Short mmCIF file of C-alpha atoms in Angstrom, two decimals:
data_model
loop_
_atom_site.label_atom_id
_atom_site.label_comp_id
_atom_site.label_asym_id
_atom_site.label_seq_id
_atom_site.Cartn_x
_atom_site.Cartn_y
_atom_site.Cartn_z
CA UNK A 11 0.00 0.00 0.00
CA UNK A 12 1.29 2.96 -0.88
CA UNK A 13 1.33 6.20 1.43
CA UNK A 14 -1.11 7.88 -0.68
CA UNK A 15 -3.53 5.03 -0.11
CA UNK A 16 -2.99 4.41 3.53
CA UNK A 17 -4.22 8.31 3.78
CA UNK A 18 -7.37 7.85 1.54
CA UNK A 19 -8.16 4.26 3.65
CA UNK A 20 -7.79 7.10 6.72
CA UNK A 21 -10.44 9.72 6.45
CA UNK A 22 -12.13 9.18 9.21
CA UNK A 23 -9.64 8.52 11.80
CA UNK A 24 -8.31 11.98 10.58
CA UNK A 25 -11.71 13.02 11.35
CA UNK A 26 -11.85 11.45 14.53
CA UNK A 27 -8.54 12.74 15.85
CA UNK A 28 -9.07 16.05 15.18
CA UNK A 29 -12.78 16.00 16.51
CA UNK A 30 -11.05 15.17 19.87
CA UNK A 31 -8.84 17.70 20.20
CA UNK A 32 -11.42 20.24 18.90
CA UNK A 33 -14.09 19.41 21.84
CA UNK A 34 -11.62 20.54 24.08
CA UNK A 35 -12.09 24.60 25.06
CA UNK A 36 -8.47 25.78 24.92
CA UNK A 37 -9.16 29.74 24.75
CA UNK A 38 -6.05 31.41 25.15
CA UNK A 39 -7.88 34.07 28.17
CA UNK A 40 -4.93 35.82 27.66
CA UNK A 41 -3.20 35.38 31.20
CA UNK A 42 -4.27 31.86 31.73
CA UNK A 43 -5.88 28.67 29.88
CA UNK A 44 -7.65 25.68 30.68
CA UNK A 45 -5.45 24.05 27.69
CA UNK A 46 -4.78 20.61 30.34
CA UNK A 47 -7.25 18.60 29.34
CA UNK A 48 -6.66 18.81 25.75
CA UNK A 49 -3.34 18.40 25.96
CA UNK A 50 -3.92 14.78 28.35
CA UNK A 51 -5.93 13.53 25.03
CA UNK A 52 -3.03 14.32 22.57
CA UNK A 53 -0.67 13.00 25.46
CA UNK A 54 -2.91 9.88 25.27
CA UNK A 55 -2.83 10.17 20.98
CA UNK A 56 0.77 10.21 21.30
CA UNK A 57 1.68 7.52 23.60
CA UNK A 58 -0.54 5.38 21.75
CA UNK A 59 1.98 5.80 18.45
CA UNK A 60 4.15 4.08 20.82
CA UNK A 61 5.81 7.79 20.79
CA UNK A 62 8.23 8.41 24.07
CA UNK A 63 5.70 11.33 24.94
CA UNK A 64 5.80 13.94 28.24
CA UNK A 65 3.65 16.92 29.83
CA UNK A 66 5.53 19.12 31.19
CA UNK A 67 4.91 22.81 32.92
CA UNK A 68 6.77 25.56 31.78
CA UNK A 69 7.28 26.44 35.37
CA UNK A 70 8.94 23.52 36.06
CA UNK A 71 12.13 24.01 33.17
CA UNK A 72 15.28 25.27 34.11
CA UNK A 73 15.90 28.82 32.57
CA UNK A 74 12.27 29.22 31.33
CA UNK A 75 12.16 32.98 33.12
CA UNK A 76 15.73 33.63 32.01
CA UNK A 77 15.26 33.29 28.82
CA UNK A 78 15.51 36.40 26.54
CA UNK A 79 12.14 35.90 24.76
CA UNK A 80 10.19 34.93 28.83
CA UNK A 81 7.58 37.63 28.86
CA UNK A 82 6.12 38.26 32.10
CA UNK A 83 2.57 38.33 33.72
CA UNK A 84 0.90 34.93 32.24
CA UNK A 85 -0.20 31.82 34.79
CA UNK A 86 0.51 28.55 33.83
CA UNK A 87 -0.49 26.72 36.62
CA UNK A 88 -3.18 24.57 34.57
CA UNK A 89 -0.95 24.67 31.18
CA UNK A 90 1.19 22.26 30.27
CA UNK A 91 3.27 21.39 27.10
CA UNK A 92 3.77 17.88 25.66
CA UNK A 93 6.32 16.67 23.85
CA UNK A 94 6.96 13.58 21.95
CA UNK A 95 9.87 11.76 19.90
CA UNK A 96 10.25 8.77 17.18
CA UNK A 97 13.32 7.96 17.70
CA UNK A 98 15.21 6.85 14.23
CA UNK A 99 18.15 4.50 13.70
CA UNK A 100 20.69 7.29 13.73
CA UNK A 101 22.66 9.00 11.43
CA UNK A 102 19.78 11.32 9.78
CA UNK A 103 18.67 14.88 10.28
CA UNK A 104 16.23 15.41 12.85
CA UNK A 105 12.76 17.24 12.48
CA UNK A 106 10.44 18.79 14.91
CA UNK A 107 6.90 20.00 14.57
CA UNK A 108 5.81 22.52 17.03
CA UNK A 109 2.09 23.75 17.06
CA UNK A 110 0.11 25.52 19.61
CA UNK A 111 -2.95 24.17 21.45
CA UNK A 112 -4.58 26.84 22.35
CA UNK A 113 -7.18 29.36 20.54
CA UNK A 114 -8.38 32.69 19.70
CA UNK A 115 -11.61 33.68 22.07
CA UNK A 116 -14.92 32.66 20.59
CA UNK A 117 -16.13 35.22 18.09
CA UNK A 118 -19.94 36.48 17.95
CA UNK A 119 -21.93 34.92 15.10
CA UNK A 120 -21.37 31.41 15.55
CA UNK A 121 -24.09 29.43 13.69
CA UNK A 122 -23.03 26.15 15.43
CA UNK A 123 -21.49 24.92 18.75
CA UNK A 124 -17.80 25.93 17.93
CA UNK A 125 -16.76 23.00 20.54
CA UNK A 126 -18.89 20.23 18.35
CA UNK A 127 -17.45 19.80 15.12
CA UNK A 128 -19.51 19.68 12.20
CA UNK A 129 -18.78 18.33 8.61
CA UNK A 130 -20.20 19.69 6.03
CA UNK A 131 -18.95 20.16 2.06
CA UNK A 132 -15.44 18.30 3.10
CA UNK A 133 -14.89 20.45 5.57
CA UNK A 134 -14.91 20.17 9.52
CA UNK A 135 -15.85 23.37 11.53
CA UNK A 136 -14.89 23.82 15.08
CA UNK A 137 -12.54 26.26 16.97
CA UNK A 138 -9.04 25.77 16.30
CA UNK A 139 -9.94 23.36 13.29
CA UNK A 140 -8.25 25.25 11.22
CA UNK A 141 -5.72 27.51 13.22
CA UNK A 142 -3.68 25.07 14.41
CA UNK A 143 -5.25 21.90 15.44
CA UNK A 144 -5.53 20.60 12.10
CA UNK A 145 -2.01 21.35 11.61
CA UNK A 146 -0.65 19.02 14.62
CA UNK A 147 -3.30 15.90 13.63
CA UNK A 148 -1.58 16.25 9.96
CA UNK A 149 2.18 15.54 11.42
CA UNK A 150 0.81 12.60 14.40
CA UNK A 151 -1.53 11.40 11.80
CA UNK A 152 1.83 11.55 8.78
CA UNK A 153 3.83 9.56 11.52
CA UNK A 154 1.68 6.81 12.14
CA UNK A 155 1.31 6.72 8.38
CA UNK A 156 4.60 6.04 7.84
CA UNK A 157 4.93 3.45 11.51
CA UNK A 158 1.97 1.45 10.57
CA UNK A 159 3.59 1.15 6.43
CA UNK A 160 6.46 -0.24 8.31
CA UNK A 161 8.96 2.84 7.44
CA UNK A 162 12.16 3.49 9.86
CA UNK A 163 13.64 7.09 9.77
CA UNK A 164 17.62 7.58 10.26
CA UNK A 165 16.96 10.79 12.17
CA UNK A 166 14.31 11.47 15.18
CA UNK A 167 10.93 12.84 14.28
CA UNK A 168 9.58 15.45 17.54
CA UNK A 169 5.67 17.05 17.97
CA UNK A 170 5.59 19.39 20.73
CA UNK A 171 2.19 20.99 21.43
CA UNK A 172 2.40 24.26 23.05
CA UNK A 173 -0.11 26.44 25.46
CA UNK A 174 -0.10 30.55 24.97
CA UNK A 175 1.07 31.70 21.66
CA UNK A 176 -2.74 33.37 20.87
CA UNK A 177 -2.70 37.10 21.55
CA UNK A 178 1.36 37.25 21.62
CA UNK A 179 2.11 34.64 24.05
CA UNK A 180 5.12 32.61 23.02
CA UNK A 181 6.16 31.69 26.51
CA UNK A 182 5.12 27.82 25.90
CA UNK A 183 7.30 27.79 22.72
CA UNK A 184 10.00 29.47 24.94
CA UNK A 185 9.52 26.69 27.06
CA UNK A 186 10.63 24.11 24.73
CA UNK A 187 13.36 25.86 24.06
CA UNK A 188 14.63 26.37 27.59
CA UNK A 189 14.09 22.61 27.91
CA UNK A 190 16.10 21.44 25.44
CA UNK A 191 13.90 20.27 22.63
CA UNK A 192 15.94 20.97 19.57
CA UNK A 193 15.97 19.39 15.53
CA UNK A 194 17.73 20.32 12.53
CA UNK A 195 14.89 21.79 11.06
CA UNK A 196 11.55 23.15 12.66
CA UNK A 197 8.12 22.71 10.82
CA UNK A 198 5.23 25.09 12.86
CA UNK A 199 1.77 23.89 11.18
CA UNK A 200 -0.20 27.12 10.87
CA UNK A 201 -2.79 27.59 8.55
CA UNK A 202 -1.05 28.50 4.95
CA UNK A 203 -3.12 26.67 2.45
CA UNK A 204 -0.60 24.50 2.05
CA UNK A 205 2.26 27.55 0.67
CA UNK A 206 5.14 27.75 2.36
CA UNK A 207 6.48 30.29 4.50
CA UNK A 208 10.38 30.69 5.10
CA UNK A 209 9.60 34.30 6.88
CA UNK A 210 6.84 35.97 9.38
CA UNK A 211 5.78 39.62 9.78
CA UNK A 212 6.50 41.02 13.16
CA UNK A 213 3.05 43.17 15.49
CA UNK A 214 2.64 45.16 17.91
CA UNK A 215 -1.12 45.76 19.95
CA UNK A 216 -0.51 48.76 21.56
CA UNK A 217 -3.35 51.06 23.57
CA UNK A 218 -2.99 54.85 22.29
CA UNK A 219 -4.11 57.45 24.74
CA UNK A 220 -5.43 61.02 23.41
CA UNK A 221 -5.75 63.32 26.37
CA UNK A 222 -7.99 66.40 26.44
CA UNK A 223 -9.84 68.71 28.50
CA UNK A 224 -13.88 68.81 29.32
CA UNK A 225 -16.44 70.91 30.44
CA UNK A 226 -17.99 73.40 28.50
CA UNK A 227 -16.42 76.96 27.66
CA UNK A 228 -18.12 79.61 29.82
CA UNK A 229 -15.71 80.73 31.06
CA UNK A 230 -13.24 81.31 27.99
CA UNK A 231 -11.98 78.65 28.29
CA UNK A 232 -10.09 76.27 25.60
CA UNK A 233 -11.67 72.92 25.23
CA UNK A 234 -9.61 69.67 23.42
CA UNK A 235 -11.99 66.73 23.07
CA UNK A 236 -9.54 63.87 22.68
CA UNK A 237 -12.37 61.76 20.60
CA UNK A 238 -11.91 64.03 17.75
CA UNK A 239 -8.09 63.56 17.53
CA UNK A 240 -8.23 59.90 17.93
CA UNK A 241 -10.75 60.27 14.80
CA UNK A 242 -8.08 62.35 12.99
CA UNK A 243 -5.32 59.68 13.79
CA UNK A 244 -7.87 56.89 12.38
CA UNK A 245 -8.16 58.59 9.18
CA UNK A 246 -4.27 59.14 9.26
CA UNK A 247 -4.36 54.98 9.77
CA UNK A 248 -6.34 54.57 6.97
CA UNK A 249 -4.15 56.70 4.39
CA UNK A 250 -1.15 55.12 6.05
CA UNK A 251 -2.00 51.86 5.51
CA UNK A 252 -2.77 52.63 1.72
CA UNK A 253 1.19 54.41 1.83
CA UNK A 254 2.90 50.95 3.31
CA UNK A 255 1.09 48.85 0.95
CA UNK A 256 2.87 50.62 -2.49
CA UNK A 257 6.28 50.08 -0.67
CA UNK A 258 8.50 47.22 -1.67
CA UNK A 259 9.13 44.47 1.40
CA UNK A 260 12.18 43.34 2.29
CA UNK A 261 13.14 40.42 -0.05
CA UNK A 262 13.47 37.57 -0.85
CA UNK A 263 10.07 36.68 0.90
CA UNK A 264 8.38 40.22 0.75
CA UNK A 265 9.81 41.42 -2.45
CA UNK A 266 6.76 41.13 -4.31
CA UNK A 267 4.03 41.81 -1.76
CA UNK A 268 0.56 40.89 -1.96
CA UNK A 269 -1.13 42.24 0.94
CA UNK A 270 -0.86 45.14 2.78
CA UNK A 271 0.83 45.66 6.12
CA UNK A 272 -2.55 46.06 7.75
CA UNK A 273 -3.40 48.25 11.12
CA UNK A 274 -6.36 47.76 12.47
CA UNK A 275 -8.70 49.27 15.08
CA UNK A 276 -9.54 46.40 17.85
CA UNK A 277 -11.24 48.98 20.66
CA UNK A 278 -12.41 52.41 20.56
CA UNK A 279 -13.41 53.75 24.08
CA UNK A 280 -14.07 56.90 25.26
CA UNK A 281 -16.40 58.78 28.37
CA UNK A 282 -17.83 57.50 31.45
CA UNK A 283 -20.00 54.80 30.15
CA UNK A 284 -21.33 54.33 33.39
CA UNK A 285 -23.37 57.63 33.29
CA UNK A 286 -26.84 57.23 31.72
CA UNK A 287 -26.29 60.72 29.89
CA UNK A 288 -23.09 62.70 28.57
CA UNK A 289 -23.38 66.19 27.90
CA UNK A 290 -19.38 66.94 27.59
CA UNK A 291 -16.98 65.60 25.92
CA UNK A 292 -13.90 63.22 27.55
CA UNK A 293 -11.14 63.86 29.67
CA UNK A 294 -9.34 60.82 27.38
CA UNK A 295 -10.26 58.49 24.19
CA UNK A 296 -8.42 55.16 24.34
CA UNK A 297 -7.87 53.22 20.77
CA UNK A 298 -6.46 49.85 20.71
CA UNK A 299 -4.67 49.13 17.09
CA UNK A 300 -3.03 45.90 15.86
CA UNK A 301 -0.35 47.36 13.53
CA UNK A 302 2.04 44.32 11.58
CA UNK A 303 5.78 45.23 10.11
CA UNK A 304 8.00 43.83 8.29
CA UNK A 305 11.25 41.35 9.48
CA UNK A 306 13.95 43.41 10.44
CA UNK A 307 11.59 46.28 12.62
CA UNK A 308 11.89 46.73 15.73
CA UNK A 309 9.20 48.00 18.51
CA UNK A 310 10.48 51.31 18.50
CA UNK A 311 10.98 51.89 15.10
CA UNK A 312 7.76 50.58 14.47
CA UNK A 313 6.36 53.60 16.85
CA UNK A 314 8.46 56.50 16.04
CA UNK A 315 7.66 55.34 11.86
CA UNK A 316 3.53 55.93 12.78
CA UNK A 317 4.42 59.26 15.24
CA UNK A 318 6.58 60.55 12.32
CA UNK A 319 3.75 59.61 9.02
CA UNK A 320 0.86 61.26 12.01
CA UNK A 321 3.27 64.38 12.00
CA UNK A 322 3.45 64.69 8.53
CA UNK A 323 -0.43 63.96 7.99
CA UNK A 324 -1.29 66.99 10.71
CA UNK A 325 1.70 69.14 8.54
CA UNK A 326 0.97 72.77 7.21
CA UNK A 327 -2.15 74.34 8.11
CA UNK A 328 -3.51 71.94 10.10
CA UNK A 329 -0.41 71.64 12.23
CA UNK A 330 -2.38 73.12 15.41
CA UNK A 331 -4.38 69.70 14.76
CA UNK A 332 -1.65 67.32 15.68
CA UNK A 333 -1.55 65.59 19.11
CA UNK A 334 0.48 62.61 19.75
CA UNK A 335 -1.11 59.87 21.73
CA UNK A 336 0.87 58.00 24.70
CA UNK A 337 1.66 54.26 24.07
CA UNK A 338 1.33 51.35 25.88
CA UNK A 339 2.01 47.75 25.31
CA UNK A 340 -1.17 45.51 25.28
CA UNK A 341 1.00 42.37 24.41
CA UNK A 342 4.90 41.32 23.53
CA UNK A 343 6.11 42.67 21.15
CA UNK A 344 6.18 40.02 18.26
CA UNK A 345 9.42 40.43 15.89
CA UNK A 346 9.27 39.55 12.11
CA UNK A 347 11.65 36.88 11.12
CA UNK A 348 13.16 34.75 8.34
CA UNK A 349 15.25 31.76 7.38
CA UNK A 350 17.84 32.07 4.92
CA UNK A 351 16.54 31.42 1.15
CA UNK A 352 19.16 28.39 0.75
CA UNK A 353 18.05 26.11 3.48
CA UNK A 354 17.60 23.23 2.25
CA UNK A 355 14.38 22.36 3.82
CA UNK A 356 12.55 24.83 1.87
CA UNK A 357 13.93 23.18 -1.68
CA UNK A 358 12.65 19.52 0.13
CA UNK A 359 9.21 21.09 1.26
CA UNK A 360 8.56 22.99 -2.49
CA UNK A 361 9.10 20.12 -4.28
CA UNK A 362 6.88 17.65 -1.51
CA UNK A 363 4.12 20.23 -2.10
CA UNK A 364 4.39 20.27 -6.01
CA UNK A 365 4.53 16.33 -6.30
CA UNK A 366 1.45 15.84 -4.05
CA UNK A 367 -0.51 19.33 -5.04
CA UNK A 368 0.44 18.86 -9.01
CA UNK A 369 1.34 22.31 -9.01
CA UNK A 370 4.15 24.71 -8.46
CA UNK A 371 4.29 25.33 -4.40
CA UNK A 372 3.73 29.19 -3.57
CA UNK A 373 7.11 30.06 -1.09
CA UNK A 374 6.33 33.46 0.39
CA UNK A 375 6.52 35.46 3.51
CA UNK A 376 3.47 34.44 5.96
CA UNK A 377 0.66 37.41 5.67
CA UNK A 378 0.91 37.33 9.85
CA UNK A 379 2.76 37.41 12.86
CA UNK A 380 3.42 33.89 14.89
CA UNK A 381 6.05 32.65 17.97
CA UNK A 382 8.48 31.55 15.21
CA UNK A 383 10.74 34.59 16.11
CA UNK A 384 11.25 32.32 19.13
CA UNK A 385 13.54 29.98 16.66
CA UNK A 386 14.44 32.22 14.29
CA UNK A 387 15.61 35.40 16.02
CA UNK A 388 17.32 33.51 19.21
CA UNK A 389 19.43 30.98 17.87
CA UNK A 390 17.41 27.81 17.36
CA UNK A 391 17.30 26.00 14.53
CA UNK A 392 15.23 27.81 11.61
CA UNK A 393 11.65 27.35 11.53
CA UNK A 394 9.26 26.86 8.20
CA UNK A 395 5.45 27.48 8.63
CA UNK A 396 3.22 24.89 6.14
CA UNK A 397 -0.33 24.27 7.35
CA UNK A 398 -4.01 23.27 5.55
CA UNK A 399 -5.93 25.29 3.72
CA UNK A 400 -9.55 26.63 5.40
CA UNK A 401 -10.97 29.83 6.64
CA UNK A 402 -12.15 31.90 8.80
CA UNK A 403 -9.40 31.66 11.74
CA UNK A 404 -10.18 34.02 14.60
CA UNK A 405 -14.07 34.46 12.99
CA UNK A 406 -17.18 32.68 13.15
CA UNK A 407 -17.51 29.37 11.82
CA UNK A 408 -13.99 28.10 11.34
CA UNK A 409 -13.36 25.40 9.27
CA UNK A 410 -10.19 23.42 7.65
CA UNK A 411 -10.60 21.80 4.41
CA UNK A 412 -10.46 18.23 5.02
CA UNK A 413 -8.73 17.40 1.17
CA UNK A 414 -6.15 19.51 2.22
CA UNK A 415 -5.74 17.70 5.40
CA UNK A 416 -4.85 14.44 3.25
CA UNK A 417 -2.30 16.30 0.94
CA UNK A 418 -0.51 17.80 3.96
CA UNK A 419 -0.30 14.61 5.73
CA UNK A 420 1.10 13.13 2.13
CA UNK A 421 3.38 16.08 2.03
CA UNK A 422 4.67 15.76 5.72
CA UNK A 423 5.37 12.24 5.58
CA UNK A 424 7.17 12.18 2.64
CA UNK A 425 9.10 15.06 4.06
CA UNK A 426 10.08 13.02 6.96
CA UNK A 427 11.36 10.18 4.49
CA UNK A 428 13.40 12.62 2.90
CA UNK A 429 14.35 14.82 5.49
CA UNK A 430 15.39 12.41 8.06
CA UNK A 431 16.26 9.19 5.61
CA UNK A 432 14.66 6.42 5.55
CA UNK A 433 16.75 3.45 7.85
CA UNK A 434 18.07 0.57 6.05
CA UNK A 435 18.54 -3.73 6.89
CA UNK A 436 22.01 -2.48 7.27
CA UNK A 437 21.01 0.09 9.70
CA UNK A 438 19.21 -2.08 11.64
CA UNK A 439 21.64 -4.86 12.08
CA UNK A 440 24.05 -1.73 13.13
CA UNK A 441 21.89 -0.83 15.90
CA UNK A 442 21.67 -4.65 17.00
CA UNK A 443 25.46 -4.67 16.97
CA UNK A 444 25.95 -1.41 18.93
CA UNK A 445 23.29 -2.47 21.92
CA UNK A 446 25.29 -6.11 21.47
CA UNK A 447 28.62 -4.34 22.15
CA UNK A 448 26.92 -1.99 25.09
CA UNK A 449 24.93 -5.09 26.87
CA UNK A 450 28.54 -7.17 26.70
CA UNK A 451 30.05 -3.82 28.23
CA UNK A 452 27.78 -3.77 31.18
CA UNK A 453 28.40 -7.00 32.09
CA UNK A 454 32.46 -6.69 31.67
CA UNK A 455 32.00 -4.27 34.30
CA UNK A 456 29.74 -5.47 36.57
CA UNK A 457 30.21 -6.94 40.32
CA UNK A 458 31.27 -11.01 40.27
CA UNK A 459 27.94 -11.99 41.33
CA UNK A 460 25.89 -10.39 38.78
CA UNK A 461 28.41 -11.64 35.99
CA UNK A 462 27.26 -15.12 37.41
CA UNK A 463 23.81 -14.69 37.73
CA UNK A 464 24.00 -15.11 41.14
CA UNK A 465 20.65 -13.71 43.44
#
C-alpha cells in the first residue's frame, strides 16, 4: 500500500482525531488557559503511536524565566506542554513540529457549537480546526502513516504541542526551548493553504491614549476633546495603511508583496460609560490598534515610523491639529523573522508540495505574525510554517478543508522520508550490533555476582 492510499483508507480517523482535540475549550484568556485537558488527550494520541511522549509545565524548566524571549505576567499553573519523539536509527537529520494548542476567544456569530465539530462540504468546523489543530493531527496522523507502512527514519521525528502563543504569548514555545527540545529543522503547522512560509511579519497591539480637557467653555476657556483627535489619527491609519502597501518588502520573501501591512482598530473607548447621559466631551479616548511590520523592525521603530507619518499627515495648516497619543504595550512585542533562502528544507518542502498538489508550491513570507521569532531570532534551529488550507481563523464558523488535510499529511510524511532518511537492513543490524557491544560492556564491568547470575 502505498502512502497515498494508507491516507485515503484514513479519512475518518483523521476526522476522529481532530474532533477530539477540537471538543476541548483551549481559549487562550490571555493570562491563563484551561489548555490541560486537551493536551492529556493528545498526550494519550501520542503515547498510543508508541511515541516516548511527556507533559511538562513551563514552570517547572530550568531557565524558562531567564530566557531572553520569557515575557512576564501569564499563569501557567493549569498549562502544560507535551512533547513527543520517534526515535530513528541514527545517522539522519532530525525534524520537529511545534504547534500551539490553544485558541483565539470565541467570536460572535457562531451558527453552530464551535466545541462540536460539524462536517459539512469536506470540511470540519470547530474552533481551532483550522488555526492550528488541524495542523498538529496532519504531522501525528503523517507519523503513524509512515509506523503502521512499516517505514524506519535515520533521524528522530519530535511534535511538541504548546499552550499561549494566541494574543502574543510565546512563553510555551520558549519553554521548549529552555528545555532542550531541539531538531535540525523546525516545521510550525499554521494555517497556509498548504504555501510555504520561510519568513513571518512582526506586530505590535498597543493602547494609544489622546488626552484632552472637558467641560464646557463659559468661562473662555479652551476645550480639546480627545475623541476628535483619535478620529483624525484613524483617518491618518487609513491613508497610512494605503502608503505601506505601495512600498517594496524586504526580499526575498516580501519582495513582491501581496497584501498590505494592515493596522487595524480592535477597541475604541471613550467617556464615562457608566453615566446614563453625557453632555461633555472626555477627559481621554483610548484606541487599541493591531499594527504588523515587516522582518527586520523593531518595537520602537515601528512607533516612532507611525508618530513621524501622524506628524506629517497633521503638517501645514492643520499643524495646530496634531496631538500625539501616549503608548502602551497591550501584548509582547512580536518580531518579524526569516530563514535564509538556501536552506535546504525549503527546496525539500517545495518540491513535496508540487509532487502531491500537481502544481508549483507558492514560497512566500506568511501574511501574519506567529512565535516563530522564538527559533528564528534567538538561535534555534530555523523554523518553516506549512499548514491546511480553510478559513475563517479568529471568525465565526472556522473550518479546515479536510482534502487539504490528506495532501498535507502526504506532504509531511514524505518530508520526513526525505528529510530524516529512511533506515536501512544495514542500519538495523548496526543498531543490534551497537546495543550487542553496550549489553557485553555492562556485564564486563559489573560486580562477580551479577556476571554469574547469582541472586
Amino acid at each position: 500500500m502505498s502512502i497515498r492510499e494508507w491516507i485515503a483508507s484514513r479519512q475518518g480517523l483523521v476526522v476522529e482525531t481532530l474532533s477530539a482535540l477540537v471538543r476541548h475549550d483551549t481559549v487562550n484568556r490571555v493570562t491563563s488557559g484551561t489548555e490541560r485537558e486537551c493536551q492529556r488527550t493528545l498526550h494519550a494520541l501520542l503515547r498510543e503511536l508508541g511515541l516516548e511522549a511527556e507533559m511538562y509545565s513551563p514552570e517547572e524548566v530550568a531557565g524558562f524565566r531567564e530566557h531572553p524571549a520569557y515575557y512576564p505576567g501569564k499563569d501557567y499553573g493549569d498549562r502544560p506542554n507535551v512533547v513527543a519523539v520517534w526515535r530513528g536509527a541514527g545517522g539522519g537529520r532530525s525534524l520537529l513540529f511545534s504547534g500551539h494548542i490553544d485558541t483565539a476567544a470565541v467570536a460572535p456569530g457562531w451558527t453552530s457549537d464551535p466545541f462540536e465539530p460539524r462536517i459539512a462540504d469536506g470540511r470540519l468546523y470547530g474552533l481551532g480546526a483550522y488555526d492550528m489543530k488541524g495542523g498538529m493531527v496532519a504531522a501525528l496522523i503523517a507519523i503513524r502513516c509512515l509506523k503502521e507502512l512499516g517505514f524506519r527514519l535515520r533521524g528522530d521525528v519530535r511534535i511538541e504541542s504548546v499552550v499561549d502563543e494566541e494574543f502574543g504569548g510565546a512563553n510555551g514555545t520558549v519553554a521548549g526551548r529552555a528545555r532542550g527540545t531541539c531538531a535540525d529543522a523546525v516545521i510550525i503547522p499554521e494555517p497556509t493553504n498548504l504555501a510555504l512560509y520561510p519568513a513571518t511579519r512582526g506586530g505590535a497591539l498597543w493602547r494609544l491614549t489622546f488626552h484632552g480637557t472637558t467641560g464646557l467653555a463659559f468661562g473662555g476657556e479652551t476645550m480639546r476633546n480627545p475623541a476628535n483627535d483619535a478620529a483624525r489619527f484613524i483617518v491618518f491609519l487609513e491613508q497610512y495603511e494605503r502608503e505601506r502597501a505601495k512600498r517594496e518588502g524586504p526580499g526575498p520573501w516580501y519582495s513582491d508583496r501581496q497584501a498590505a501591512l494592515p493596522i487595524i482598530v480592535t477597541r475604541l473607548a471613550a467617556g464615562d460609560l457608566t453615566m446614563p447621559l453625557c453632555d461633555v466631551g472626555p477627559v481621554a479616548c483610548e484606541v487599541d490598534i493591531w499594527t504588523e511590520c515587516d522582518p527586520g523592525v523593531s518595537e520602537d521603530q515601528l512607533r516612532e515610523e507611525l508618530l513621524a507619518g501622524y506628524a506629517r499627515f497633521c503638517s501645514g495648516e492643520d499643524a495646530k491639529t496634531y496631538a500625539p497619543p501616549s503608548f502602551a504595550r497591550m501584548i509582547r512585542f512580536l518580531p518579524g523573522s526569516a530563514v535564509a533562502p538556501d536552506f535546504p528544507l525549503i527546496g525539500l518542502l517545495s518540491r513535496e508540495i508540487a509532487a502531491v498538489t500537481g502544481e508549483e508550491a507558492e514560497v512566500t513570507g506568511a501574511p501574519f505574525a506567529c512565535d516563530a521569532f522564538v527559533f528564528n531570532e534567538y538561535g534555534g534551529p530555523p523554523a518553516l510554517i506549512l499548514g491546511p488550507s480553510g478559513g475563517h481563523a479568529h471568525a465565526p464558523d472556522e473550518f479546515v478543508d479536510l482534502g487539504s488535510m490528506a495532501d498535507l499529511i502526504e506532504i509531511y510524511a514524505g518530508a520526513m522520508l526525505r528529510w530524516c532518511g529512511e533506515a536501512t537492513i544495514a542500519d538495523d543490524a548496526a543498531e543490534v550490533k551497537e546495543g550487542a557491544i553496550e549489553a557485553y560492556a555492562a556485564v564486563e564491568n559489573a560486580a562477580p555476582f551479577e556476571k554469574r547470575g547469582a541472586t
